[in-house]
Short mmCIF file of C-alpha atoms in Angstrom, two decimals:
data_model
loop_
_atom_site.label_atom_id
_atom_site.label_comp_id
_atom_site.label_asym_id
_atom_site.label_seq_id
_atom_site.Cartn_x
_atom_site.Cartn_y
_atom_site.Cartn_z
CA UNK A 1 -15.69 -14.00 4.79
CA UNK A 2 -14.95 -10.50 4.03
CA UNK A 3 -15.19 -9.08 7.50
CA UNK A 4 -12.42 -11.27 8.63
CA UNK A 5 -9.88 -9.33 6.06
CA UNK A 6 -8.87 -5.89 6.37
CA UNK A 7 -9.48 -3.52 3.67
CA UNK A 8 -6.53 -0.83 3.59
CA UNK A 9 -7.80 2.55 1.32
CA UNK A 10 -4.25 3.15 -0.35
CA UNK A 11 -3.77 6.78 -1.76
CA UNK A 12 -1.52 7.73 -3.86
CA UNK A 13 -0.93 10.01 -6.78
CA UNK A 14 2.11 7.35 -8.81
CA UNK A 15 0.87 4.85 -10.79
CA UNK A 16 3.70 3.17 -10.03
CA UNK A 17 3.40 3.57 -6.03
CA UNK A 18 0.27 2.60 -6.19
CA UNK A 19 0.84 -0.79 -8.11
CA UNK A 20 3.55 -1.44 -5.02
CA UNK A 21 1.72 -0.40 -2.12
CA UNK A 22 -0.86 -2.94 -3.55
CA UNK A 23 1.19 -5.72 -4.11
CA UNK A 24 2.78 -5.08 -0.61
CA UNK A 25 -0.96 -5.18 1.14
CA UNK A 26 -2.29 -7.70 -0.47
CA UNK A 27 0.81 -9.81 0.03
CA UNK A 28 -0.07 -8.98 3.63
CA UNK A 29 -3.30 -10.52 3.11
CA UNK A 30 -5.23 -6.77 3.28
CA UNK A 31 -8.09 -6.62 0.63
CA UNK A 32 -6.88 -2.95 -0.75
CA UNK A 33 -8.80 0.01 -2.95
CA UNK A 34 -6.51 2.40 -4.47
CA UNK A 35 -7.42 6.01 -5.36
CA UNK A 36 -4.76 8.69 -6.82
CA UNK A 37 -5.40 11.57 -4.89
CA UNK A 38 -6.82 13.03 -1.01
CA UNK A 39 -10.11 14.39 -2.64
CA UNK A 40 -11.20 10.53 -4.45
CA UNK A 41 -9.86 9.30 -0.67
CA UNK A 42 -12.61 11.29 0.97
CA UNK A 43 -14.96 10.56 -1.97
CA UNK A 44 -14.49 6.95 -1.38
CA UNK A 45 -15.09 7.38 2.72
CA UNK A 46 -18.17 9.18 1.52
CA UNK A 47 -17.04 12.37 3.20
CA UNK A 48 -17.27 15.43 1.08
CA UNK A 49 -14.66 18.46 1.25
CA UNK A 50 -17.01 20.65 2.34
CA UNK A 51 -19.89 19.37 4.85
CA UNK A 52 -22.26 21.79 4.73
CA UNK A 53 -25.47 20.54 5.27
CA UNK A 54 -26.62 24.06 4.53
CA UNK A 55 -25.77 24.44 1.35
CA UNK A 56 -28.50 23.72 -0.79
CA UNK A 57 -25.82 22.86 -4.01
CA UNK A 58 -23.79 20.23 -2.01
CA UNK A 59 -24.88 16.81 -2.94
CA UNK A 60 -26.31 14.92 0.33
CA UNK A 61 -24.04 12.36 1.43
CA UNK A 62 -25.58 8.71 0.76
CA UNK A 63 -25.91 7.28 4.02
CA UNK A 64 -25.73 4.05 2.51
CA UNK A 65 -21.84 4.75 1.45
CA UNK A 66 -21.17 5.13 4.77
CA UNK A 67 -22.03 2.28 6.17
CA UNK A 68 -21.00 0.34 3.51
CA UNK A 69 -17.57 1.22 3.14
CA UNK A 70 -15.85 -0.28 6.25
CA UNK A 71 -11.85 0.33 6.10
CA UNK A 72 -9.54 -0.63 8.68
CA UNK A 73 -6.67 1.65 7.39
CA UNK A 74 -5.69 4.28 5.30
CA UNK A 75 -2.06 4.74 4.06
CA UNK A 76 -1.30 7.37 1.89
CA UNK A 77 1.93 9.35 0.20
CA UNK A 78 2.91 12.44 1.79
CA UNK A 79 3.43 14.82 -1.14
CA UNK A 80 0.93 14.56 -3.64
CA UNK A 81 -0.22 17.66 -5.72
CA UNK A 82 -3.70 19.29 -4.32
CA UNK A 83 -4.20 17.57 -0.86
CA UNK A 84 -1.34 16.20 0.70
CA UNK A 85 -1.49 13.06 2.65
CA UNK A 86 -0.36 15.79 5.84
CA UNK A 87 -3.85 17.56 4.51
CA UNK A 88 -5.95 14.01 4.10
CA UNK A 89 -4.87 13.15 7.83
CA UNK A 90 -6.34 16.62 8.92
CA UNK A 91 -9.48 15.67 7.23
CA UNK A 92 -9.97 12.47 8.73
CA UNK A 93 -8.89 13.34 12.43
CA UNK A 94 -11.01 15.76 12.36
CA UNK A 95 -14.20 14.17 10.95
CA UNK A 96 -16.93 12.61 13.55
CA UNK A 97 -17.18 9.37 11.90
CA UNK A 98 -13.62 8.31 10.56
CA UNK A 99 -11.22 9.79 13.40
CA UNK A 100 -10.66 6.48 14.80
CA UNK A 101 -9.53 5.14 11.05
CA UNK A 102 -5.95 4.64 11.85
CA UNK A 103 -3.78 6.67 9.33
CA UNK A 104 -0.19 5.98 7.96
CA UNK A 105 1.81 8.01 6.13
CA UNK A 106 4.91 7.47 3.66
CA UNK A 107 7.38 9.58 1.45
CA UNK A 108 10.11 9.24 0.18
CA UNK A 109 11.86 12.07 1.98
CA UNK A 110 13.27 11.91 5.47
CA UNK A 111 12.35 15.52 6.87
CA UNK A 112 12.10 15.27 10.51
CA UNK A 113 10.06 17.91 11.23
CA UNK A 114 7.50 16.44 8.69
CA UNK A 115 7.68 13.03 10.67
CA UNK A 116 6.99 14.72 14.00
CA UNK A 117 4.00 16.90 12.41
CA UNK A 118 2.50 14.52 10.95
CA UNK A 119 2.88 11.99 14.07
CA UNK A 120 1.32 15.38 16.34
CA UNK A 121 -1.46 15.33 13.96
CA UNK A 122 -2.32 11.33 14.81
CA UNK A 123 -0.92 9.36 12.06
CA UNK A 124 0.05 6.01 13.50
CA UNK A 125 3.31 5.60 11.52
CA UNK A 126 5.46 7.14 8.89
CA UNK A 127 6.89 5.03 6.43
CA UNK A 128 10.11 6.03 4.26
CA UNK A 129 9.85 4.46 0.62
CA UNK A 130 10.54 2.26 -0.29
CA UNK A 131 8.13 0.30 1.86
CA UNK A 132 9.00 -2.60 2.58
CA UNK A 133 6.98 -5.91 3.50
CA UNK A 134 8.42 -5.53 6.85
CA UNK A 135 7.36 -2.27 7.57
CA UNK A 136 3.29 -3.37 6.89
CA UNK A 137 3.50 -6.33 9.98
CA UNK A 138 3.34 -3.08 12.07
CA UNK A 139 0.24 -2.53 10.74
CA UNK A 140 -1.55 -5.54 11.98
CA UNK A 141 -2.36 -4.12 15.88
CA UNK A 142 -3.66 -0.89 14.56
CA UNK A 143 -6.08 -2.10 12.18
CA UNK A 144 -7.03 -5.33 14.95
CA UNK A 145 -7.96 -2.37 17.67
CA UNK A 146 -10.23 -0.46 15.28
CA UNK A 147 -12.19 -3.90 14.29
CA UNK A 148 -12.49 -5.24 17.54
CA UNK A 149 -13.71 -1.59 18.77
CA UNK A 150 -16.39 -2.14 15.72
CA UNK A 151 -17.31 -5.19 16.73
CA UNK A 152 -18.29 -4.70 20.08
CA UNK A 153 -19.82 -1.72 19.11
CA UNK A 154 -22.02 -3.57 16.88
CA UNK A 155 -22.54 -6.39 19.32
CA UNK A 156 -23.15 -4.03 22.02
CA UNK A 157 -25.74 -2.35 19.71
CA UNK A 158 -27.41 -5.97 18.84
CA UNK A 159 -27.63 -6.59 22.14
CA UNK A 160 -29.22 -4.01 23.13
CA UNK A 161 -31.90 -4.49 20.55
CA UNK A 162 -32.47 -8.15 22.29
CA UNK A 163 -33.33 -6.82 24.83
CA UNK A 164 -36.83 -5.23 22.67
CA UNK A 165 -38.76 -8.25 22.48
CA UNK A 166 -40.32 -8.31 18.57
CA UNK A 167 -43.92 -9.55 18.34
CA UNK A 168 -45.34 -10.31 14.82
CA UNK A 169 -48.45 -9.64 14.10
CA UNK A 170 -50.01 -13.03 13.48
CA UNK A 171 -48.27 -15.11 16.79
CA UNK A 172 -47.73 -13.81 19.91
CA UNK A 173 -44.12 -15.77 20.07
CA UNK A 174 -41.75 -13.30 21.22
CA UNK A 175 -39.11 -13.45 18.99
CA UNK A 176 -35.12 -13.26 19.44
CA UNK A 177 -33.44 -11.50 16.84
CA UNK A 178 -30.50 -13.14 15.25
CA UNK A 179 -27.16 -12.83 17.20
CA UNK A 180 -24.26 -12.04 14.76
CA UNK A 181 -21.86 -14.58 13.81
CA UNK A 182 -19.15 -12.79 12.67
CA UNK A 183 -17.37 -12.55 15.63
CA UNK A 184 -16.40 -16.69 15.11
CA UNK A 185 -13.80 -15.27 12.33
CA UNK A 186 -12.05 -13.19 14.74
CA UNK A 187 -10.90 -15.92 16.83
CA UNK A 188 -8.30 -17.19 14.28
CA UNK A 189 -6.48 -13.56 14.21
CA UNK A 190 -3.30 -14.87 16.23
CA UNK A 191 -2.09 -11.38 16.97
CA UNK A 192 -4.53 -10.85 19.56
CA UNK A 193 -3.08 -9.67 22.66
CA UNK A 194 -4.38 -11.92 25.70
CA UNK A 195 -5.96 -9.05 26.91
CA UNK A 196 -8.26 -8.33 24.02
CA UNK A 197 -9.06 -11.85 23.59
CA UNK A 198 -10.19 -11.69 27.01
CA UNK A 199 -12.14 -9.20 26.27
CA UNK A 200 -13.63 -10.86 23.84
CA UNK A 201 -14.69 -13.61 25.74
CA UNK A 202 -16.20 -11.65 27.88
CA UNK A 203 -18.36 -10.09 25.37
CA UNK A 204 -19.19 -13.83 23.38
CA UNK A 205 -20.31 -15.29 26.95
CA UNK A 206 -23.00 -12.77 27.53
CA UNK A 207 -24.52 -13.66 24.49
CA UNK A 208 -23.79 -16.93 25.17
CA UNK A 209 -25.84 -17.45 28.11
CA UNK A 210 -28.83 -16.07 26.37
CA UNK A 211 -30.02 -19.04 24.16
CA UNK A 212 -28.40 -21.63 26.79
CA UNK A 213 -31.58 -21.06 29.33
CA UNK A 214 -33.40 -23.09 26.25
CA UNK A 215 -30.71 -26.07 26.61
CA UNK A 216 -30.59 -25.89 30.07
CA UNK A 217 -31.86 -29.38 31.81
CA UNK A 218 -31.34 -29.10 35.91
CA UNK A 219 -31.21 -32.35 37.87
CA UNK A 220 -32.29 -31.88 41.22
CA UNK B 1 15.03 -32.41 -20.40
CA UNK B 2 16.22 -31.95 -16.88
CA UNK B 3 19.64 -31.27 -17.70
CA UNK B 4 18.35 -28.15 -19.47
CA UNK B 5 16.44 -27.12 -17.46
CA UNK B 6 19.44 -27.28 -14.58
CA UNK B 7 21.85 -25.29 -17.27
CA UNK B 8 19.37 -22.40 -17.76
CA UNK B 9 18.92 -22.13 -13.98
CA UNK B 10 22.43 -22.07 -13.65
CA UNK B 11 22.67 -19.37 -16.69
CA UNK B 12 19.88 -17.59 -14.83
CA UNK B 13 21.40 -17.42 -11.47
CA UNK B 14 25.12 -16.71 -12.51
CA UNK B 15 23.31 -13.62 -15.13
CA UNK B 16 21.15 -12.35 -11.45
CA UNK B 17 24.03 -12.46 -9.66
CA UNK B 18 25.87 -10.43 -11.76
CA UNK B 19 23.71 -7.44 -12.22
CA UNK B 20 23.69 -7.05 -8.19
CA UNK B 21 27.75 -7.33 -8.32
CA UNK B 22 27.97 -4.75 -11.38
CA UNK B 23 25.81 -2.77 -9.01
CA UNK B 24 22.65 -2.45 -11.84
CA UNK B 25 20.12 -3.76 -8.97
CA UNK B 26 20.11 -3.74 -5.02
CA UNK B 27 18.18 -5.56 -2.59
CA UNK B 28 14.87 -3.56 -3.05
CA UNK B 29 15.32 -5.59 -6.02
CA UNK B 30 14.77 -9.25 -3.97
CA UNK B 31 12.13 -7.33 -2.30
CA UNK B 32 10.25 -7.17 -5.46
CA UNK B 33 10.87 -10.94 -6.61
CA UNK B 34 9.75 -11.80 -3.51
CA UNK B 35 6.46 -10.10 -3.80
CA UNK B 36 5.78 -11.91 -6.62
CA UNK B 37 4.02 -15.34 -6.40
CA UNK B 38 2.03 -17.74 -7.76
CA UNK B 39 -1.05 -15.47 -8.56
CA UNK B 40 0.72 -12.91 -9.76
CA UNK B 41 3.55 -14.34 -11.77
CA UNK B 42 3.75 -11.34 -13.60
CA UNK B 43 4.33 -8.55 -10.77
CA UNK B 44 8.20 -7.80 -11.59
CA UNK B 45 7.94 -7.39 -15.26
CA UNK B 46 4.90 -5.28 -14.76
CA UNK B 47 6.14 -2.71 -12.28
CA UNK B 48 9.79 -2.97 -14.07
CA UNK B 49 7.85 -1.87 -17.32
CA UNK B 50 6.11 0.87 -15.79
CA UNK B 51 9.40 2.16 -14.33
CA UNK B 52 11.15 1.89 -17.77
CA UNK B 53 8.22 4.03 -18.87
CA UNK B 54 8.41 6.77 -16.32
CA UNK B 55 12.09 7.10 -16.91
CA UNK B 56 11.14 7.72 -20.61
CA UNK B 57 8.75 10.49 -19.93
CA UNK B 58 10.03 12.03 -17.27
CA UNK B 59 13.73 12.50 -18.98
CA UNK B 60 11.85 13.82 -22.24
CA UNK B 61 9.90 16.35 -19.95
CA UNK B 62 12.95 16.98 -18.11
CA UNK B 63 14.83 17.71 -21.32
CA UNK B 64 12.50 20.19 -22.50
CA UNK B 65 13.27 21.65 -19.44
CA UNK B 66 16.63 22.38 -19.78
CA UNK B 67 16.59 22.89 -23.72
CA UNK B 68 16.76 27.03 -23.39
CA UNK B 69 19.97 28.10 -21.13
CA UNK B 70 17.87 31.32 -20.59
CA UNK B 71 14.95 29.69 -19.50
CA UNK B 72 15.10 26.74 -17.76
CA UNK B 73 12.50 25.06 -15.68
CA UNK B 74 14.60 23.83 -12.51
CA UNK B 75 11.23 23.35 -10.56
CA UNK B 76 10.17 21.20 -13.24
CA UNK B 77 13.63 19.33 -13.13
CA UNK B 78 13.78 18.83 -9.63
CA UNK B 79 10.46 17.71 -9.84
CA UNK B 80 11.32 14.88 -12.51
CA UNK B 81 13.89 14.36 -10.87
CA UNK B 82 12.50 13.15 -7.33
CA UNK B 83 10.35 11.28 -8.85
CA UNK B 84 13.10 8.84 -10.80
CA UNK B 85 15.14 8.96 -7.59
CA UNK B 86 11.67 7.35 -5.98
CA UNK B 87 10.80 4.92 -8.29
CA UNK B 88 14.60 3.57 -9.10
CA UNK B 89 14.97 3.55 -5.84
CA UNK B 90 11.70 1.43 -5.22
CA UNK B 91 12.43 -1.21 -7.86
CA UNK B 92 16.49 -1.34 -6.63
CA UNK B 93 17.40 -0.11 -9.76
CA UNK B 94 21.06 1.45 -8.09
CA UNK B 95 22.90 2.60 -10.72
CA UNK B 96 19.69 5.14 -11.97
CA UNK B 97 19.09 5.87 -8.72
CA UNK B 98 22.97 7.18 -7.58
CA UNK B 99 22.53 9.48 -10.87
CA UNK B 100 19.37 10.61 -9.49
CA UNK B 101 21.11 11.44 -6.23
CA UNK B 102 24.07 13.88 -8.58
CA UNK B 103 21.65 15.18 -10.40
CA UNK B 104 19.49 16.45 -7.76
CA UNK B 105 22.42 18.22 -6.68
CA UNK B 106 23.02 19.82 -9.97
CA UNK B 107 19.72 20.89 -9.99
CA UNK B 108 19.86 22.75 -6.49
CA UNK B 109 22.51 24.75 -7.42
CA UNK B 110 20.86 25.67 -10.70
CA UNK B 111 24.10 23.80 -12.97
CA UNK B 112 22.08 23.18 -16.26
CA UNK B 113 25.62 21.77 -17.66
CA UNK B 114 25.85 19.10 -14.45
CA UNK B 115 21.97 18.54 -15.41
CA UNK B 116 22.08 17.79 -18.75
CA UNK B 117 25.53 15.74 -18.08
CA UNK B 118 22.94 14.17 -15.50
CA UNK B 119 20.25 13.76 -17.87
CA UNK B 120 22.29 11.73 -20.51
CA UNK B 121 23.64 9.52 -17.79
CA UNK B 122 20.26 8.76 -16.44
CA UNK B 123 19.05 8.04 -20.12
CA UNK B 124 22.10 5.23 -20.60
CA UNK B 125 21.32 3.94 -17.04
CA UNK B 126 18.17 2.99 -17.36
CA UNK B 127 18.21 1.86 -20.79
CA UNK B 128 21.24 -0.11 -20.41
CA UNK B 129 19.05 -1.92 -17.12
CA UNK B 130 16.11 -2.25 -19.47
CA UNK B 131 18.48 -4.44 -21.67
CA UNK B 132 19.76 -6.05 -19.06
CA UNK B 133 16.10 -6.84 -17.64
CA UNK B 134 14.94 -8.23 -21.04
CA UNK B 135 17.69 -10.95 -20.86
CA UNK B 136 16.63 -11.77 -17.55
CA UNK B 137 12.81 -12.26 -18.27
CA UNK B 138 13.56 -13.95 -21.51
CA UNK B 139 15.97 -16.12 -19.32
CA UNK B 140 12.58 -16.73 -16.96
CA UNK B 141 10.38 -17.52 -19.84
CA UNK B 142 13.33 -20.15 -21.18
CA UNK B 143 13.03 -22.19 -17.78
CA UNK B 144 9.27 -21.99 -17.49
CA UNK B 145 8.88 -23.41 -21.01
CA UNK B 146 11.24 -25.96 -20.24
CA UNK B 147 9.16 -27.09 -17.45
CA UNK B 148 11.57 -25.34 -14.60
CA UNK B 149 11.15 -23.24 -12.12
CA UNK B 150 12.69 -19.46 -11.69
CA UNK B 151 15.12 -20.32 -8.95
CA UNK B 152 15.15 -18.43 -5.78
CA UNK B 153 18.65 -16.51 -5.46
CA UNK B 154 19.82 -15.05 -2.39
CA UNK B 155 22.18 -12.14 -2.97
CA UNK B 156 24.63 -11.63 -0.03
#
């Protein structure tokens, strides 16, 4: 299924980068959209460069792209003409919604006090080109911790709206919304630290327990 | 059929072999065959091509660049410049890439003789590797049609 994969946003302003950096993700098993440049990254988030909900000329935002869109990573080339990827990771740390988007930068240049700034700014890691295959197995834990934060989000948010019985019109059978299934793909993710699968235990039993009561046959 | 099959592999892996020990291609080179797979048989040849490209454009821009001694561009040359260094250096392409690495200095110090020394240097580099290249696909396509497989070398 598509949630179990993570989608990487790639940006970069090379053709040629960009053909790697997608053969390297994919080859990491990453589902991976490319854009050439900071601005088409936001674009693509569906944040705009300037969020001014009072200005009547700024195009509204579809919601819908929002939602939509789900990326587990973004990894993007340092110098690139316009926005850098130093300006890109501004935009995103700083935004309500995507700040907790895990950001990774490369170049190709080894200027320490670039590293550090960009590092002080909340990039993740800095990669020196030539990536290698290598380098992108340190990107596994990062992208885990922001799905696993979105999925008991959402299952915190479904569960929460079991708790509001729903009674149609015609019956009066309260009726249990649908639990989520998508959780079930996680469990095959083997880098999983014990104590996030624990935590994820913890939040499958709860729900759990829920239809069980139907099941549940007591001899006395 | 198999005994052709085992010469061209042979041919193959001697011919790989000695592009790394002539010092054409480094190990960022492996990286890339070992990217490729199954599904996407034709990964090398297509990023190789669009490196032979760059190189192309980038040394006619930068040439234009340095045509007037009064008026050269060295932003723009520096410019080209990093950007060769980058992607030579991301397909292991060594030899292009150690030019790269003289020319930039050329460039910093504002030598438009060193840089256009540089500039025809870089020019036989990289087509001399796209030559090179070409007999190593073709070699590829000569054990795949003979019902082979591209052997996996490992370059110590």
């Amino acid at each position: 299924t598509e949630s179990s994969q993570f989608h990487v946003l790639a940006v970069d302003d090379s053709l040629f980068d960009r053909k790697m950096i997608e053969r390297l993700l994919q080859k990491s098993s990453c589902q991976v959209t490319t854009v050439d440049s900071g601005s088409k990254a936001l674009e693509f988030l569906g944040l705009r460069e300037s969020d001014d909900i009072n200005d009547p000329n700024a195009p509204s935002t579809s919601p819908q792209t929002h939602q939509e869109v789900e990326i587990n990573l973004i990894i993007t080339d340092y110098c690139m003409p316009g926005m850098t990827g130093y300006d890109l990771l501004k935009k995103v740390k700083e935004s309500a919604a995507f700040k907790s988007i895990p950001v990774v930068i490369m170049s190709s240049e080894n200027v320490p006090a670039r590293i550090s700034r960009c590092l002080e700014e909340g990039a993740e890691e800095f990669f020196l080109k030539p990536v290698k295959l290598a380098d992108l197995t340190k990107l596994k834990p990062h992208m885990m911790k922001t799905k696993l934060k979105k999925e008991s989000e959402k299952l915190a948010k479904e569960e929460n709206a079991l708790l509001i019985p729903v009674i149609e019109e015609d019956s009066s059978v309260i009726e249990i919304l649908p639990l989520s299934q998508e959780l079930e793909s996680e469990q095959h993710e083997p880098m999983l630290s014990s104590n996030k699968r624990k935590a994820m235990e913890e939040v499958i039993s709860t729900d759990r327990s829920r239809p069980k009561y139907n099941d549940i046959t007591t001899s006395v | 059929m198999n005994t052709v099959v085992a010469q061209l592999q042979r041919q193959f892996q001697d011919y790989i072999v000695s592009l790394y020990q002539q010092g054409f291609l480094d190990n960022q080179f492996t990286e890339l065959r070992n990217l490729q797979d199954e599904g996407t048989p034709d990964f090398v040849s297509e990023v190789v091509s669009l490196f032979f490209d760059d190189c192309a454009k980038l040394i006619n821009n930068m040439s234009r660049s340095l045509e007037q001694p009064e008026n050269v561009d060295f932003k723009q040359v520096d410019s080209g410049v990093h950007q060769l260094k980058g992607s030579s250096s991301s397909v292991g392409a060594r030899r292009v890439k150690n030019v790269c690495i003289s020319f930039k200095e050329c460039c910093d110090v504002h030598n438009r003789e060193g840089c256009l020394r540089c500039l025809q240097q870089v020019d036989y580099e990289y087509k001399m590797l796209k030559t090179k290249l070409e007999d190593l696909f073709k070699l590829e396509q000569r054990i795949l049609q003979a019902g082979g497989t591209i052997p996996q070398v490992d370059i110590k």
